[in-house]
Amino acid sequence: MDLAPAALLALYDDQLRTDAETPSARAVTRLGPLRLVTFDGGRGFVTYRDLAGADAATVRELVAGALEHYRADPVVERVEWKARGHDAAPGLHAALREHGFVQQQQEVVVMGDARLLAVDVPLPPQVVLRRVTSEDDVRAMSAMQDEVFGYPVSPRYADALLRRLATGDGTELWVAEVDGRVIGAGRLEPVAGSDVAGLWGGAVRPGWRGRGVHRALTAARARSALRLGRRLLHSDCSPASRPVLERSGMVPVTTTTPHVWHRGAPSGA
């Protein structure tokens, strides 16, 4: 398998920007090249393989049409438009701002050989890694991630994870614990019909960073991916997690910048 960045980017576009990106969707509506996805919990998500050569005026129409779709569904409270850095998308960021989307932190998409991450990582002796499936464990994991990412602790994310586990789609949740308290977490999402699995939601409490917890959780998920027949891993990296993955041999292939709209927020910039 060709692991050069250009080949990995082509694989990313062909295999990871389809239904594989949204396996737990409640509904998917097509609008031109767009896939307008609705998840349980009042979340909308806009994605696409590409924008089919749209010019700036057409891009603006697509943004307006997508927002009209979600405004018509009173259940949807939040919509994320996931923009990729290598796409031809003239005027996209300006159109999103004009329609009330707020740009979030840019992340880097990395991909690489799972074997490079499936290594032994020394850990403090009191740290225990395990895969979790019970409701209590999932809620404890979710609450820790909310805290680490700076969100109010809410049952919504845990509810979504529990629904995802109930589908049996192969999603795995992993935690690091000390004396039964969750100090780190992350999930593995095998992509159906591909050689790829995604690494998502990596979080470690501040007092435990720099002690191998993140690398050990990544290694555990990489080993599991290999057992499931997934030779490649991909992740949208924050600045905190990118160094860990790049040191393990994963390579950047593009960037992704979420833009988020909230119902009731002022329109325009």
CSV table of C-alpha atoms in Angstrom, one decimal:
chain,number,residue,atom,x,y,z
A,1,MET,CA,0.0,0.0,0.0
A,2,ASP,CA,1.3,3.4,-1.0
A,3,LEU,CA,1.7,5.5,2.2
A,4,ALA,CA,3.0,8.7,0.4
A,5,PRO,CA,1.0,11.8,1.5
A,6,ALA,CA,-0.6,12.2,-2.0
A,7,ALA,CA,-1.8,8.6,-2.0
A,8,LEU,CA,-3.1,8.9,1.5
A,9,LEU,CA,-5.0,12.1,0.6
A,10,ALA,CA,-6.6,10.4,-2.4
A,11,LEU,CA,-7.7,7.5,-0.1
A,12,TYR,CA,-9.0,10.0,2.4
A,13,ASP,CA,-11.2,11.7,-0.2
A,14,ASP,CA,-12.4,8.4,-1.8
A,15,GLN,CA,-13.1,6.4,1.3
A,16,LEU,CA,-13.5,8.7,4.3
A,17,ARG,CA,-15.8,11.5,2.8
A,18,THR,CA,-18.8,9.3,2.1
A,19,ASP,CA,-21.3,7.5,4.3
A,20,ALA,CA,-18.3,6.2,6.2
A,21,GLU,CA,-18.0,9.7,7.8
A,22,THR,CA,-21.5,9.6,9.4
A,23,PRO,CA,-22.5,6.0,10.3
A,24,SER,CA,-24.7,7.0,13.2
A,25,ALA,CA,-26.7,9.6,11.2
A,26,ARG,CA,-30.5,9.8,11.8
A,27,ALA,CA,-31.1,11.3,8.4
A,28,VAL,CA,-29.0,12.4,5.3
A,29,THR,CA,-30.4,14.8,2.7
A,30,ARG,CA,-28.6,15.6,-0.6
A,31,LEU,CA,-28.3,19.2,-1.7
A,32,GLY,CA,-26.1,19.3,-4.9
A,33,PRO,CA,-22.7,18.0,-3.8
A,34,LEU,CA,-23.6,18.4,-0.1
A,35,ARG,CA,-24.6,15.8,2.4
A,36,LEU,CA,-26.8,17.4,5.0
A,37,VAL,CA,-26.6,15.0,8.0
A,38,THR,CA,-28.8,15.1,11.1
A,39,PHE,CA,-27.7,13.2,14.2
A,40,ASP,CA,-29.7,12.5,17.4
A,41,GLY,CA,-29.3,15.2,20.0
A,42,GLY,CA,-30.1,18.1,17.8
A,43,ARG,CA,-26.9,18.1,15.8
A,44,GLY,CA,-26.5,18.9,12.1
A,45,PHE,CA,-23.4,18.2,10.0
A,46,VAL,CA,-22.5,19.3,6.5
A,47,THR,CA,-19.9,17.4,4.5
A,48,TYR,CA,-19.1,16.4,0.9
A,49,ARG,CA,-16.6,14.7,-1.3
A,50,ASP,CA,-15.9,18.0,-3.1
A,51,LEU,CA,-17.9,21.0,-4.3
A,52,ALA,CA,-18.1,19.9,-7.9
A,53,GLY,CA,-16.3,22.9,-9.3
A,54,ALA,CA,-18.8,25.4,-7.8
A,55,ASP,CA,-17.9,29.1,-8.2
A,56,ALA,CA,-18.3,31.7,-5.3
A,57,ALA,CA,-21.9,32.5,-6.2
A,58,THR,CA,-22.9,28.8,-6.2
A,59,VAL,CA,-21.0,28.2,-3.0
A,60,ARG,CA,-23.0,31.0,-1.3
A,61,GLU,CA,-26.2,29.4,-2.6
A,62,LEU,CA,-25.2,26.1,-1.2
A,63,VAL,CA,-24.5,27.6,2.3
A,64,ALA,CA,-27.9,29.4,2.2
A,65,GLY,CA,-29.7,26.2,1.2
A,66,ALA,CA,-28.0,24.1,3.8
A,67,LEU,CA,-28.9,26.6,6.5
A,68,GLU,CA,-32.5,26.8,5.3
A,69,HIS,CA,-32.7,23.0,5.5
A,70,TYR,CA,-31.6,23.0,9.2
A,71,ARG,CA,-33.7,26.0,10.2
A,72,ALA,CA,-36.8,24.2,9.0
A,73,ASP,CA,-36.0,21.4,11.5
A,74,PRO,CA,-36.7,22.8,15.0
A,75,VAL,CA,-35.0,19.9,16.7
A,76,VAL,CA,-31.6,20.9,15.2
A,77,GLU,CA,-29.8,23.4,17.6
A,78,ARG,CA,-26.3,23.2,16.2
A,79,VAL,CA,-24.8,22.7,12.8
A,80,GLU,CA,-21.2,22.0,11.9
A,81,TRP,CA,-19.8,22.7,8.4
A,82,LYS,CA,-16.5,20.8,8.0
A,83,ALA,CA,-14.3,22.6,5.5
A,84,ARG,CA,-11.1,20.9,4.2
A,85,GLY,CA,-8.0,22.9,3.3
A,86,HIS,CA,-7.3,21.2,0.0
A,87,ASP,CA,-10.8,21.7,-1.5
A,88,ALA,CA,-11.5,24.1,-4.3
A,89,ALA,CA,-14.1,26.2,-2.4
A,90,PRO,CA,-14.1,29.9,-3.6
A,91,GLY,CA,-15.7,32.2,-1.1
A,92,LEU,CA,-16.7,29.5,1.3
A,93,HIS,CA,-15.4,31.0,4.5
A,94,ALA,CA,-16.9,34.4,3.8
A,95,ALA,CA,-20.3,32.8,2.9
A,96,LEU,CA,-20.2,30.8,6.2
A,97,ARG,CA,-19.5,33.9,8.2
A,98,GLU,CA,-22.3,35.8,6.4
A,99,HIS,CA,-24.8,33.1,7.4
A,100,GLY,CA,-23.8,33.1,11.0
A,101,PHE,CA,-21.3,30.2,11.2
A,102,VAL,CA,-18.4,30.8,13.6
A,103,GLN,CA,-15.0,29.4,12.6
A,104,GLN,CA,-13.5,27.0,15.1
A,105,GLN,CA,-9.9,25.9,15.7
A,106,GLN,CA,-8.2,24.5,12.6
A,107,GLU,CA,-7.2,20.8,12.9
A,108,VAL,CA,-4.7,18.8,10.9
A,109,VAL,CA,-5.8,15.5,9.3
A,110,VAL,CA,-3.1,12.8,9.7
A,111,MET,CA,-2.9,9.3,8.4
A,112,GLY,CA,-0.5,6.4,8.8
A,113,ASP,CA,0.3,2.8,9.3
A,114,ALA,CA,-1.4,1.4,12.4
A,115,ARG,CA,1.6,-0.8,13.2
A,116,LEU,CA,3.7,2.3,13.9
A,117,LEU,CA,1.4,3.2,16.8
A,118,ALA,CA,0.8,-0.3,18.2
A,119,VAL,CA,3.8,-0.1,20.5
A,120,ASP,CA,4.5,-0.7,24.2
A,121,VAL,CA,4.2,2.5,26.2
A,122,PRO,CA,5.6,2.7,29.8
A,123,LEU,CA,3.0,4.1,32.2
A,124,PRO,CA,2.9,5.0,35.9
A,125,PRO,CA,2.0,1.8,37.8
A,126,GLN,CA,-1.3,3.2,39.1
A,127,VAL,CA,-2.7,3.8,35.6
A,128,VAL,CA,-5.0,1.2,34.1
A,129,LEU,CA,-6.1,1.1,30.5
A,130,ARG,CA,-9.3,-0.7,29.6
A,131,ARG,CA,-12.1,-0.7,27.0
A,132,VAL,CA,-15.5,0.3,28.4
A,133,THR,CA,-19.0,-0.5,27.3
A,134,SER,CA,-21.3,-0.1,30.4
A,135,GLU,CA,-23.5,2.9,30.7
A,136,ASP,CA,-21.9,4.0,34.0
A,137,ASP,CA,-18.4,3.8,32.4
A,138,VAL,CA,-19.5,5.6,29.2
A,139,ARG,CA,-21.0,8.4,31.2
A,140,ALA,CA,-17.9,8.8,33.4
A,141,MET,CA,-15.7,8.9,30.2
A,142,SER,CA,-18.0,11.5,28.6
A,143,ALA,CA,-18.1,13.7,31.6
A,144,MET,CA,-14.2,13.7,31.8
A,145,GLN,CA,-14.0,14.6,28.1
A,146,ASP,CA,-16.5,17.5,28.5
A,147,GLU,CA,-14.4,18.9,31.4
A,148,VAL,CA,-11.1,18.6,29.5
A,149,PHE,CA,-12.5,20.2,26.3
A,150,GLY,CA,-14.0,23.0,28.3
A,151,TYR,CA,-17.7,22.2,27.8
A,152,PRO,CA,-20.4,22.1,30.4
A,153,VAL,CA,-20.9,18.5,31.5
A,154,SER,CA,-23.9,17.2,29.7
A,155,PRO,CA,-25.6,13.8,29.1
A,156,ARG,CA,-25.9,14.5,25.4
A,157,TYR,CA,-22.5,13.2,24.3
A,158,ALA,CA,-22.8,10.1,26.5
A,159,ASP,CA,-26.3,9.4,25.2
A,160,ALA,CA,-24.9,9.6,21.6
A,161,LEU,CA,-22.1,7.2,22.5
A,162,LEU,CA,-24.4,4.7,24.0
A,163,ARG,CA,-26.7,4.8,21.0
A,164,ARG,CA,-23.6,4.3,18.8
A,165,LEU,CA,-22.5,1.3,20.8
A,166,ALA,CA,-26.0,-0.2,20.6
A,167,THR,CA,-25.7,-0.2,16.8
A,168,GLY,CA,-22.8,-2.7,16.9
A,169,ASP,CA,-20.9,-0.8,14.3
A,170,GLY,CA,-17.5,-1.6,15.8
A,171,THR,CA,-16.9,1.7,17.7
A,172,GLU,CA,-14.7,1.1,20.7
A,173,LEU,CA,-14.3,3.4,23.8
A,174,TRP,CA,-11.0,3.3,25.8
A,175,VAL,CA,-10.2,4.9,29.1
A,176,ALA,CA,-7.2,5.3,31.4
A,177,GLU,CA,-8.1,5.2,35.1
A,178,VAL,CA,-6.4,5.8,38.4
A,179,ASP,CA,-8.2,4.3,41.4
A,180,GLY,CA,-11.4,4.1,39.3
A,181,ARG,CA,-11.3,7.8,38.2
A,182,VAL,CA,-11.1,8.4,34.5
A,183,ILE,CA,-8.0,10.5,33.6
A,184,GLY,CA,-7.9,9.9,29.9
A,185,ALA,CA,-10.0,8.6,27.1
A,186,GLY,CA,-10.4,8.1,23.3
A,187,ARG,CA,-12.5,6.1,20.8
A,188,LEU,CA,-11.7,4.0,17.8
A,189,GLU,CA,-14.1,4.0,14.8
A,190,PRO,CA,-13.4,1.3,12.2
A,191,VAL,CA,-14.6,2.5,8.8
A,192,ALA,CA,-16.8,-0.1,7.1
A,193,GLY,CA,-15.6,-1.5,3.8
A,194,SER,CA,-12.1,0.0,4.1
A,195,ASP,CA,-8.6,-0.6,5.6
A,196,VAL,CA,-9.0,2.5,7.8
A,197,ALA,CA,-10.0,3.2,11.4
A,198,GLY,CA,-10.4,6.7,13.0
A,199,LEU,CA,-8.9,7.9,16.3
A,200,TRP,CA,-11.2,10.4,17.9
A,201,GLY,CA,-11.9,12.2,21.2
A,202,GLY,CA,-8.5,11.8,22.7
A,203,ALA,CA,-8.4,13.7,26.0
A,204,VAL,CA,-6.2,13.5,29.1
A,205,ARG,CA,-6.6,15.5,32.4
A,206,PRO,CA,-4.0,18.2,32.8
A,207,GLY,CA,-2.3,16.7,35.8
A,208,TRP,CA,-1.6,13.5,33.8
A,209,ARG,CA,-0.3,15.0,30.5
A,210,GLY,CA,3.3,14.2,29.5
A,211,ARG,CA,3.3,10.9,31.3
A,212,GLY,CA,2.5,8.6,28.4
A,213,VAL,CA,-1.2,8.3,28.9
A,214,HIS,CA,-2.2,9.7,25.5
A,215,ARG,CA,0.4,7.6,23.7
A,216,ALA,CA,-0.7,4.5,25.6
A,217,LEU,CA,-4.4,5.0,24.7
A,218,THR,CA,-3.4,5.6,21.1
A,219,ALA,CA,-1.3,2.4,21.1
A,220,ALA,CA,-4.2,0.3,22.6
A,221,ARG,CA,-6.5,1.6,19.9
A,222,ALA,CA,-4.0,0.9,17.2
A,223,ARG,CA,-3.6,-2.7,18.3
A,224,SER,CA,-7.3,-3.1,18.3
A,225,ALA,CA,-7.5,-1.6,14.8
A,226,LEU,CA,-5.0,-4.2,13.6
A,227,ARG,CA,-7.0,-7.0,15.2
A,228,LEU,CA,-10.0,-5.7,13.3
A,229,GLY,CA,-8.1,-5.8,10.0
A,230,ARG,CA,-7.7,-2.0,9.7
A,231,ARG,CA,-4.1,-1.3,8.6
A,232,LEU,CA,-4.4,2.5,8.4
A,233,LEU,CA,-5.4,5.1,11.0
A,234,HIS,CA,-6.6,8.6,10.6
A,235,SER,CA,-7.4,11.5,12.9
A,236,ASP,CA,-8.3,15.2,12.9
A,237,CYS,CA,-5.6,16.4,15.3
A,238,SER,CA,-5.7,19.3,17.7
A,239,PRO,CA,-2.3,21.0,18.4
A,240,ALA,CA,-2.1,18.9,21.6
A,241,SER,CA,-2.4,15.5,20.0
A,242,ARG,CA,-0.7,16.2,16.7
A,243,PRO,CA,2.9,15.8,18.0
A,244,VAL,CA,2.1,12.4,19.6
A,245,LEU,CA,0.8,11.0,16.3
A,246,GLU,CA,3.4,12.6,14.0
A,247,ARG,CA,6.2,11.2,16.2
A,248,SER,CA,4.7,7.8,15.6
A,249,GLY,CA,5.0,8.1,11.9
A,250,MET,CA,1.6,9.5,10.9
A,251,VAL,CA,1.8,12.2,8.2
A,252,PRO,CA,-0.4,15.4,7.6
A,253,VAL,CA,-2.5,15.2,4.5
A,254,THR,CA,-4.8,18.2,4.8
A,255,THR,CA,-6.5,20.5,7.3
A,256,THR,CA,-10.0,20.6,8.5
A,257,THR,CA,-11.7,23.7,9.9
A,258,PRO,CA,-15.1,23.4,11.5
A,259,HIS,CA,-17.6,26.3,11.3
A,260,VAL,CA,-20.5,26.1,13.7
A,261,TRP,CA,-23.9,27.7,13.6
A,262,HIS,CA,-26.2,27.8,16.7
A,263,ARG,CA,-29.9,28.4,16.6
A,264,GLY,CA,-30.7,31.7,18.1
A,265,ALA,CA,-27.2,33.2,17.6
A,266,PRO,CA,-26.9,36.5,15.8
A,267,SER,CA,-26.5,36.2,12.0
A,268,GLY,CA,-23.6,37.7,10.1
A,269,ALA,CA,-20.2,38.8,11.3
